């Protein structure tokens, strides 16, 4: 094969192309004069932008002495940045100043700049622990903003938080009324009105405009932007953060929340009546008489590492468009800033109590109609200390459930008596499982024993157990109330601080969960033997005896791990509950249920004509027969 070589013509072509490219680059290179002109142009643009920012900052914070209402030159200068609201910067109130209003429960500090609350202090509650000397502050150090994004008729976008409002404080009867007005002229303004009543957590909060139809573009709603970075107020930041979330009411009678954990959790409900920025035991709730047609609610978790992130728990944001009516804004609203206490929230008759997580369905009913009234009666009406109230409360609940406990144990006793007969049937029909099941059901019917009787009482007790898991973490009454070694029944009762952290367990040892775990162990040890004797092993079914042996150790271990950082009140309830159950079972077993008498009764029942099977037994029999027929058909098909 002839070797390919680069000929002279190819070389000349490459040289010419390279020369042309160099010439094009040289010809298009700007001259020194052009470079200097371009540089000067960029510097001028940068200087103008910097000057514009400086002018904006200067006019936004312009003191009253710099401009007077009659100074038309200065007013014209301000109009370049503030448009129709330039007048507000000419007033004496255009300065860093604050107005404080307070009652027996609340102290609020409202800024001239932005017209919104910059400090909200609850005067009756302390942070972290009783006696800390630090009051609960829901708002402070710029952790909250309330802003209206104003679109003007001259195509400007202004933020109310950057503009100065004029305050006017007056007393109407016993109410303090603070009017904050962002003025476009003497009689044209945007107004925030705060109404604080004596001894109340609820603040009237109205937003309205007057004569601004020439200033504001009413083609689109005004966006109310509200955000809150929630401060930690409790001993355990992780436990408090677990219950921090945005709750809201929408479409007249529906309630929901923005997911408690994670980043960028967002909901967009319609016709919203209230939005609650709920921490654990405190909340800031914005409610409105005229629902917000649309909304955007967002929650971000700020606790990544509870050892480091100890100041804040969540970042809440709400965007709530305010619609114009006849060219003006007019919303009558309320701000609740106070405890997440069921009685307090319920008293306002605004459905605020829905933000308390008492559970859904039957669990919520048990809490609302049994647990809340009973515990309130014991702790408030009678005046028992909270620890004693929990103990008495537990005793009452367990005694009320004792007939169900008795029914369950009686059923187990009857099944225990029948166990030898059931074992005999199992041996006799071990090659015919279906026949074994049929004969077993006949035995139950003849002896007058319902195999489901032991399960139903246990199922009835389950909702009460789950309801308690919802009730105690939500019980505001327990906050900072001490009992024995626990200094706060709403938080963990640490007796030992560990120098290290155990995953899932924590860096401390709580005593009440240990006591509850011991009580659960002995309760399960006491009852597992009877349950194993009462429930013979069924072919094809799991070995319940082995499962129960495992659960004897697993259940206490779970109590130790998961309840170590839970509130001491819930662990105390479980400890007392299991102690009482052990006592009730002991009395029933030794003094009420007579095994010999039960055995004699069952033997007597066997001699009688069997009762007509119940509908459940009939249905179960039919299902078994259908299964047997299906198996037979399948076997015949294989033979063919």
XYZ file of C-alpha atoms in Angstrom:
640
model
C 0.000 0.000 0.000
C 1.301 3.438 -0.947
C 2.074 5.632 2.082
C 0.103 8.899 2.243
C 2.239 12.062 2.280
C 1.403 15.718 2.940
C 1.900 17.507 -0.408
C 3.055 21.121 -0.999
C -0.433 22.363 -1.899
C -1.818 21.202 1.468
C 0.943 22.975 3.348
C 0.357 26.227 1.470
C -3.425 25.942 2.198
C -2.893 25.540 5.948
C -0.514 28.525 6.051
C -3.003 30.754 4.226
C -5.908 29.752 6.499
C -3.805 30.397 9.637
C -2.738 33.794 8.264
C -6.338 34.791 7.531
C -7.432 33.872 11.092
C -4.633 35.991 12.605
C -5.623 38.950 10.425
C -9.308 38.656 11.438
C -8.418 38.583 15.148
C -6.094 41.610 14.749
C -8.646 43.630 12.820
C -11.401 42.983 15.373
C -9.257 43.842 18.397
C -10.544 47.113 19.970
C -8.265 50.090 19.959
C -6.901 51.629 23.146
C -9.390 54.467 22.746
C -12.309 52.015 22.500
C -11.048 50.055 25.510
C -10.822 53.240 27.586
C -14.316 54.307 26.537
C -15.805 50.937 27.465
C -14.062 50.986 30.829
C -15.352 54.480 31.574
C -18.861 53.398 30.603
C -18.787 50.434 33.017
C -17.440 52.597 35.831
C -20.220 55.128 35.252
C -22.927 52.436 35.357
C -21.472 50.961 38.557
C -21.273 54.418 40.127
C -24.880 55.173 39.201
C -26.089 51.849 40.667
C -24.150 52.458 43.889
C -25.536 55.984 44.128
C -29.072 54.714 43.566
C -28.673 52.157 46.371
C -27.229 54.801 48.662
C -30.069 57.193 47.868
C -32.632 54.483 48.515
C -31.066 53.565 51.854
C -30.763 57.212 52.773
C -34.379 58.067 51.965
C -35.678 54.877 53.583
C -34.092 55.887 56.879
C -34.305 59.642 56.456
C -34.759 61.400 59.792
C -37.511 63.932 60.288
C -35.056 66.808 60.517
C -33.826 66.169 56.960
C -37.166 66.863 55.311
C -40.097 69.047 56.229
C -43.665 68.603 54.947
C -43.555 71.946 53.171
C -40.232 71.318 51.429
C -41.399 70.544 47.889
C -37.846 70.047 46.595
C -37.064 67.361 49.155
C -40.501 65.803 48.629
C -39.847 65.565 44.912
C -36.519 63.909 45.651
C -38.190 61.321 47.886
C -40.853 60.609 45.289
C -38.155 59.254 43.001
C -37.716 56.274 45.339
C -40.903 56.138 47.405
C -43.460 57.314 44.884
C -46.842 58.044 46.472
C -45.537 57.190 49.956
C -42.821 59.886 49.942
C -45.027 61.906 52.279
C -44.499 59.294 55.038
C -40.754 60.047 55.096
C -41.393 63.753 55.739
C -43.211 63.157 59.046
C -41.604 63.374 62.512
C -42.354 59.640 62.953
C -39.905 58.745 60.162
C -37.236 57.539 62.595
C -36.180 54.493 64.581
C -38.759 54.613 67.369
C -41.044 52.141 69.117
C -44.394 52.027 70.910
C -45.028 49.550 73.739
C -48.446 48.285 74.775
C -48.993 45.687 77.486
C -51.492 44.032 79.793
C -51.209 41.440 82.567
C -50.237 38.692 80.107
C -48.536 40.311 77.110
C -45.974 42.980 76.343
C -45.754 44.090 72.712
C -43.240 46.434 71.128
C -44.179 47.874 67.726
C -41.680 49.662 65.477
C -42.343 52.808 63.444
C -40.346 51.241 60.634
C -42.608 48.580 59.164
C -45.363 49.106 61.726
C -45.144 45.504 62.925
C -44.409 43.764 66.246
C -40.682 43.454 66.905
C -40.973 42.083 70.448
C -43.686 39.885 71.991
C -43.126 38.751 75.577
C -45.343 36.441 77.621
C -45.179 37.832 81.157
C -46.416 34.712 82.994
C -44.092 32.030 81.598
C -40.378 31.298 81.871
C -38.028 29.600 79.436
C -36.300 26.247 79.895
C -37.120 25.675 83.563
C -38.991 27.197 86.468
C -36.973 29.914 88.148
C -34.749 30.583 85.121
C -35.638 34.287 85.280
C -35.972 34.419 81.473
C -39.464 35.131 80.182
C -40.797 33.416 77.050
C -40.258 35.772 74.102
C -42.049 34.696 70.950
C -40.664 37.635 68.942
C -37.329 39.392 69.452
C -34.065 40.276 67.685
C -35.597 40.320 64.180
C -36.765 36.698 64.258
C -40.104 37.765 62.733
C -41.303 39.962 59.880
C -44.700 41.097 58.699
C -44.614 42.791 55.325
C -47.023 43.968 52.656
C -45.613 43.976 49.146
C -47.172 47.066 47.614
C -47.538 47.427 43.832
C -48.057 51.066 42.944
C -49.808 52.714 40.002
C -46.431 54.098 38.805
C -45.016 50.559 38.506
C -43.037 50.476 41.740
C -42.745 47.589 44.180
C -42.448 48.809 47.759
C -42.192 46.792 50.964
C -44.068 48.105 53.977
C -41.369 46.753 56.315
C -38.952 49.361 54.875
C -41.319 52.332 55.259
C -42.192 54.476 58.255
C -45.581 54.377 59.945
C -46.997 57.090 62.175
C -48.165 55.770 65.587
C -51.200 57.015 67.504
C -51.987 55.401 70.863
C -55.285 55.927 72.637
C -57.379 54.212 75.252
C -60.977 53.324 74.435
C -62.663 52.102 77.593
C -60.276 49.519 79.010
C -58.742 48.712 75.617
C -55.457 50.054 74.318
C -55.719 50.944 70.621
C -52.561 51.585 68.629
C -52.968 52.915 65.085
C -49.907 52.660 62.799
C -50.403 54.590 59.560
C -48.257 54.585 56.442
C -49.302 57.867 54.872
C -49.455 59.000 51.254
C -50.999 62.288 52.416
C -52.740 63.606 55.491
C -55.905 61.610 54.716
C -54.554 58.808 52.539
C -52.907 55.923 54.330
C -52.388 52.222 54.959
C -53.241 51.367 58.563
C -52.352 48.581 60.990
C -54.565 48.770 64.071
C -53.639 46.849 67.225
C -56.298 46.437 69.941
C -55.121 45.015 73.265
C -57.724 44.134 75.899
C -56.945 43.657 79.596
C -55.773 40.219 80.741
C -55.951 38.696 77.252
C -53.644 36.877 74.816
C -55.740 37.843 71.784
C -54.795 41.076 70.007
C -57.147 42.703 67.526
C -55.212 43.303 64.296
C -56.887 45.147 61.424
C -55.335 46.063 58.086
C -57.106 48.667 55.989
C -56.384 51.380 53.465
C -58.038 54.739 52.932
C -57.887 56.766 49.707
C -55.043 54.735 48.206
C -56.817 53.798 44.984
C -54.704 56.434 43.182
C -51.489 55.103 44.753
C -51.877 51.302 44.790
C -52.439 49.079 41.797
C -55.579 47.155 42.763
C -55.464 44.819 39.755
C -53.625 42.261 41.904
C -53.977 41.362 45.603
C -51.398 42.683 48.044
C -49.142 39.910 49.343
C -49.039 39.688 53.149
C -45.693 38.058 53.907
C -45.382 36.745 57.456
C -42.482 34.716 58.812
C -41.269 33.549 62.205
C -38.042 31.855 63.256
C -39.131 30.076 66.430
C -36.989 30.310 69.533
C -36.467 27.263 71.712
C -38.315 27.605 75.036
C -38.102 24.112 76.590
C -35.424 21.955 78.193
C -35.158 19.506 75.273
C -34.754 21.151 71.873
C -35.405 17.868 70.019
C -38.595 17.097 71.989
C -39.903 20.646 71.523
C -39.054 20.581 67.823
C -40.992 17.331 67.402
C -44.250 19.206 68.072
C -43.424 22.453 66.222
C -45.441 22.870 63.022
C -47.748 25.134 61.017
C -51.431 24.400 61.600
C -54.239 25.971 59.601
C -57.986 26.009 59.082
C -59.295 26.155 55.518
C -62.472 25.824 53.489
C -64.675 26.677 56.494
C -64.269 23.491 58.550
C -61.141 21.615 57.469
C -57.898 21.464 59.445
C -54.407 20.392 58.468
C -50.741 21.082 59.109
C -47.506 21.511 57.237
C -45.295 18.490 57.901
C -43.324 18.777 61.141
C -39.911 17.726 59.839
C -37.727 18.343 56.827
C -36.792 21.215 54.537
C -39.105 23.154 52.250
C -42.274 21.453 53.413
C -45.024 23.416 51.696
C -48.811 23.556 51.442
C -51.058 25.828 49.358
C -54.552 25.677 50.932
C -57.435 27.906 49.829
C -59.964 29.943 51.841
C -57.759 29.953 54.923
C -59.355 31.217 58.173
C -56.313 30.991 60.424
C -52.619 30.146 60.305
C -50.875 29.022 63.500
C -47.113 29.051 63.923
C -47.106 26.472 66.722
C -44.075 25.584 68.778
C -44.718 22.951 71.471
C -46.440 24.815 74.275
C -46.763 28.267 72.664
C -48.217 29.579 69.435
C -48.654 32.692 67.328
C -51.943 32.509 65.425
C -53.167 34.901 62.726
C -56.915 34.601 62.152
C -59.197 36.521 59.813
C -62.930 37.110 59.536
C -62.654 37.239 55.734
C -60.741 34.112 54.623
C -57.602 34.398 52.504
C -58.578 33.068 49.081
C -55.161 31.516 48.476
C -52.044 30.929 50.543
C -48.560 29.480 50.545
C -47.276 27.995 53.807
C -43.737 26.729 54.272
C -41.832 25.110 57.134
C -38.100 24.401 57.422
C -36.458 22.392 60.195
C -33.546 24.277 61.768
C -32.400 21.501 64.127
C -29.850 19.428 62.233
C -27.746 18.596 65.280
C -29.357 19.090 68.700
C -25.898 19.595 70.245
C -25.218 22.611 68.013
C -28.636 23.896 66.889
C -29.953 24.873 70.299
C -31.385 28.372 69.748
C -34.094 27.936 67.079
C -36.396 25.081 66.121
C -38.303 25.939 62.909
C -38.493 28.603 60.218
C -42.131 29.291 59.323
C -43.287 31.349 56.335
C -46.750 32.337 55.152
C -47.777 34.234 52.032
C -51.398 35.408 52.324
C -52.732 37.623 49.499
C -55.104 40.423 50.614
C -57.811 41.146 48.060
C -59.051 44.644 47.235
C -62.688 45.572 47.776
C -63.802 48.680 45.853
C -60.177 49.677 45.416
C -59.325 49.423 49.123
C -57.964 46.801 51.557
C -60.093 45.964 54.578
C -59.290 42.910 56.729
C -60.358 42.469 60.340
C -57.989 39.977 61.945
C -56.634 38.784 65.287
C -53.229 37.780 66.567
C -53.110 35.198 69.352
C -49.782 35.015 71.169
C -49.929 32.668 74.117
C -49.902 29.122 75.499
C -51.125 26.059 73.611
C -53.520 25.258 76.434
C -56.782 23.473 75.578
C -59.044 25.473 77.906
C -57.512 28.809 76.942
C -57.767 28.176 73.198
C -61.244 26.641 73.457
C -62.563 29.741 75.282
C -62.013 31.957 72.200
C -64.549 29.960 70.179
C -62.425 30.281 67.041
C -61.451 26.600 66.767
C -57.918 27.422 67.914
C -58.010 24.251 70.059
C -57.724 22.238 66.837
C -53.984 22.951 66.788
C -53.551 20.698 69.846
C -52.713 17.170 68.578
C -55.224 15.137 70.591
C -55.520 12.480 67.884
C -58.054 11.701 65.184
C -61.314 9.754 65.314
C -62.018 7.765 68.464
C -58.633 8.742 69.982
C -59.527 12.428 69.783
C -62.991 11.751 71.255
C -61.487 9.902 74.227
C -59.125 12.805 74.882
C -61.727 15.553 74.437
C -64.600 13.982 76.335
C -62.807 11.839 78.956
C -59.136 12.645 79.496
C -59.240 16.459 79.236
C -62.316 16.981 81.495
C -61.224 14.361 84.049
C -57.629 15.590 84.308
C -58.807 19.202 84.428
C -61.205 18.334 87.266
C -58.449 16.640 89.279
C -55.772 19.283 88.724
C -57.843 22.488 88.690
C -61.148 21.906 90.484
C -59.864 19.680 93.271
C -56.425 21.291 93.193
C -54.241 18.191 93.361
C -50.574 18.573 92.538
C -49.917 17.483 88.967
C -47.995 14.313 89.924
C -50.744 13.180 92.314
C -53.350 14.161 89.711
C -51.679 11.814 87.178
C -51.711 8.958 89.703
C -55.388 9.479 90.661
C -56.272 9.947 86.987
C -54.573 6.630 86.139
C -56.316 4.796 88.989
C -59.750 6.042 87.838
C -59.100 5.047 84.209
C -57.809 1.583 85.150
C -60.672 0.904 87.570
C -63.147 1.939 84.878
C -61.443 -0.524 82.516
C -61.262 -3.342 85.120
C -64.512 -5.062 83.945
C -62.914 -5.370 80.504
C -59.745 -6.735 82.108
C -61.907 -9.232 84.007
C -63.659 -10.377 80.802
C -60.319 -10.861 79.090
C -58.867 -12.903 81.954
C -62.067 -14.979 82.272
C -61.870 -15.856 78.597
C -58.239 -16.895 79.017
C -59.201 -19.077 81.979
C -61.914 -20.832 79.961
C -59.566 -21.421 77.053
C -56.996 -22.808 79.487
C -59.540 -25.356 80.756
C -60.312 -26.425 77.173
C -56.683 -26.754 76.160
C -56.416 -30.533 76.851
C -59.558 -31.176 74.748
C -58.221 -29.012 71.928
C -54.857 -30.810 72.059
C -56.709 -34.153 71.861
C -58.570 -33.006 68.760
C -55.290 -31.867 67.245
C -53.762 -35.286 67.730
C -56.874 -37.076 66.484
C -57.196 -35.046 63.281
C -53.569 -34.107 62.690
C -53.783 -35.365 59.091
C -56.977 -33.443 58.400
C -56.525 -29.753 59.396
C -59.964 -28.777 58.129
C -61.707 -31.432 60.178
C -59.644 -30.393 63.179
C -60.822 -26.782 62.810
C -64.456 -27.858 62.426
C -64.357 -30.055 65.507
C -62.608 -27.340 67.494
C -65.380 -24.883 66.616
C -67.981 -27.449 67.661
C -66.175 -27.861 70.985
C -66.205 -24.116 71.570
C -69.907 -23.965 70.766
C -70.774 -26.931 72.947
C -68.755 -25.647 75.910
C -70.179 -22.150 75.535
C -66.777 -20.538 74.971
C -66.087 -17.735 72.505
C -62.440 -17.841 71.338
C -62.678 -14.174 70.378
C -63.845 -13.066 73.835
C -60.277 -12.582 75.019
C -59.304 -10.424 72.044
C -62.238 -8.002 72.058
C -61.583 -6.575 75.570
C -57.927 -6.082 74.661
C -58.932 -4.239 71.479
C -61.251 -1.979 73.464
C -58.354 -0.929 75.689
C -56.058 -0.062 72.769
C -57.720 3.298 71.900
C -57.331 4.439 75.509
C -53.662 3.506 75.467
C -53.058 5.381 72.194
C -55.081 8.386 73.439
C -52.737 8.665 76.433
C -49.748 8.881 74.053
C -51.428 11.929 72.471
C -52.781 13.508 75.653
C -49.743 13.762 77.946
C -47.267 15.351 75.471
C -49.954 17.962 74.660
C -50.944 18.714 78.284
C -49.794 22.295 78.899
C -50.661 21.904 82.608
C -47.609 19.669 83.066
C -45.124 22.310 81.874
C -42.543 23.060 84.584
C -44.568 21.208 87.244
C -42.367 19.061 89.479
C -43.013 15.676 91.118
C -40.534 13.682 93.200
C -37.200 13.854 91.331
C -38.745 15.183 88.086
C -38.483 18.980 87.911
C -40.664 19.203 84.789
C -43.350 16.609 84.032
C -43.579 17.827 80.437
C -39.923 16.930 79.802
C -37.603 14.017 80.614
C -36.730 13.278 84.251
C -32.967 12.966 83.973
C -31.210 11.505 87.019
C -27.819 10.890 85.371
C -26.090 12.981 82.695
C -23.962 10.762 80.448
C -20.616 12.014 79.082
C -21.508 10.518 75.699
C -24.556 10.098 73.475
C -26.161 6.710 72.842
C -27.954 6.558 69.466
C -31.764 6.481 69.865
C -31.377 6.703 73.652
C -29.712 10.033 74.359
C -27.109 11.491 76.679
C -29.003 11.051 79.943
C -30.832 8.408 81.979
C -34.468 9.016 82.939
C -35.865 7.090 85.903
C -39.602 6.947 85.199
C -39.093 5.046 81.891
C -36.947 2.509 83.795
C -39.703 1.993 86.380
C -42.308 1.721 83.607
C -40.150 -0.846 81.771
C -39.802 -2.946 84.952
C -43.575 -2.833 85.499
C -44.223 -3.886 81.893
C -41.766 -6.770 82.257
C -43.483 -8.192 85.347
C -46.953 -7.642 83.882
C -46.061 -9.543 80.701
C -44.268 -12.220 82.731
C -47.398 -12.619 84.833
C -49.847 -12.861 81.932
C -47.820 -14.572 79.205
C -48.048 -18.009 80.813
C -51.834 -17.882 80.962
C -52.023 -16.625 77.380
C -49.792 -19.436 76.160
C -51.880 -22.015 77.985
C -55.088 -20.478 76.712
C -54.078 -20.388 73.055
C -52.865 -23.783 71.749
C -50.607 -23.846 68.744
C -52.572 -23.942 65.494
C -51.165 -25.673 62.454
C -49.806 -23.219 59.925
C -49.949 -20.367 62.420
C -47.019 -18.623 64.191
C -45.904 -20.072 67.504
C -47.472 -17.544 69.897
C -45.612 -18.992 72.875
C -42.255 -18.132 71.320
C -43.490 -14.708 70.250
C -44.691 -13.932 73.774
C -41.328 -14.956 75.226
C -39.617 -12.518 72.865
C -42.102 -9.712 73.613
C -41.474 -10.059 77.368
C -38.004 -8.610 76.757
C -38.635 -6.484 73.649
C -41.459 -4.378 75.138
C -39.492 -3.162 78.197
C -36.478 -2.470 75.987
C -38.608 -0.330 73.664
C -39.960 1.554 76.685
C -36.404 2.287 77.870
C -35.198 3.495 74.476
C -38.101 5.524 73.129
C -39.393 7.015 76.381
C -36.038 8.167 77.733
C -36.463 11.585 76.094
C -40.268 11.766 76.399
C -42.117 13.779 79.010
C -41.962 12.320 82.530
C -45.766 12.632 82.856
C -46.360 9.987 80.177
C -43.791 7.606 81.705
C -45.333 8.114 85.152
C -48.755 7.290 83.713
C -47.454 4.072 82.113
C -45.644 3.045 85.287
C -48.728 3.508 87.487
C -50.985 1.981 84.811
C -48.997 -1.252 84.680
C -48.693 -1.424 88.461
C -52.473 -1.135 88.806
C -53.055 -3.713 86.065
C -50.749 -6.152 87.857
C -52.727 -5.594 91.053
C -56.088 -6.049 89.314
C -54.906 -9.228 87.575
C -53.607 -10.600 90.882
C -56.957 -9.999 92.594
C -58.969 -11.451 89.685
C -56.735 -14.511 89.434
C -56.581 -15.318 93.146
C -59.854 -14.043 94.562
C -62.459 -13.712 91.798
C -61.951 -16.303 89.061
C -62.283 -19.915 90.310
C -60.659 -22.263 87.786
C -62.325 -25.367 89.293
C -65.731 -23.724 89.063
C -65.080 -22.714 85.446
C -64.014 -26.288 84.631
C -67.155 -27.723 86.209
C -69.338 -25.238 84.315
C -67.735 -26.111 81.001
C -68.167 -29.837 81.638
C -71.821 -29.217 82.431
C -72.203 -27.177 79.236
C -70.810 -30.081 77.228
C -73.659 -32.289 78.378
C -76.267 -29.853 77.101
C -77.502 -29.424 73.578
C -75.062 -27.199 71.701
C -76.192 -23.655 71.170
C -77.039 -22.428 67.737
C -73.791 -21.121 66.218
C -73.488 -17.362 66.071
C -73.428 -15.585 62.724
C -69.676 -15.136 63.090
C -69.174 -18.858 63.747
C -71.445 -19.748 60.829
C -69.538 -17.458 58.521
C -66.200 -18.842 59.746
C -67.479 -22.391 59.145
C -68.543 -21.466 55.605
C -65.138 -19.959 54.843
C -63.382 -23.071 56.119
C -65.602 -25.317 53.992
C -64.952 -23.186 50.917
C -61.209 -23.394 51.517
C -61.415 -27.169 51.920
C -63.444 -27.480 48.698
C -60.908 -25.327 46.847
C -58.033 -27.492 48.091
C -59.868 -30.671 47.039
C -60.549 -29.247 43.573
C -56.916 -28.263 43.201
C -55.778 -31.758 44.245
C -58.120 -33.412 41.721
C -56.871 -31.100 38.992
C -53.262 -32.115 39.683
C -54.166 -35.818 39.582
C -55.737 -35.379 36.117
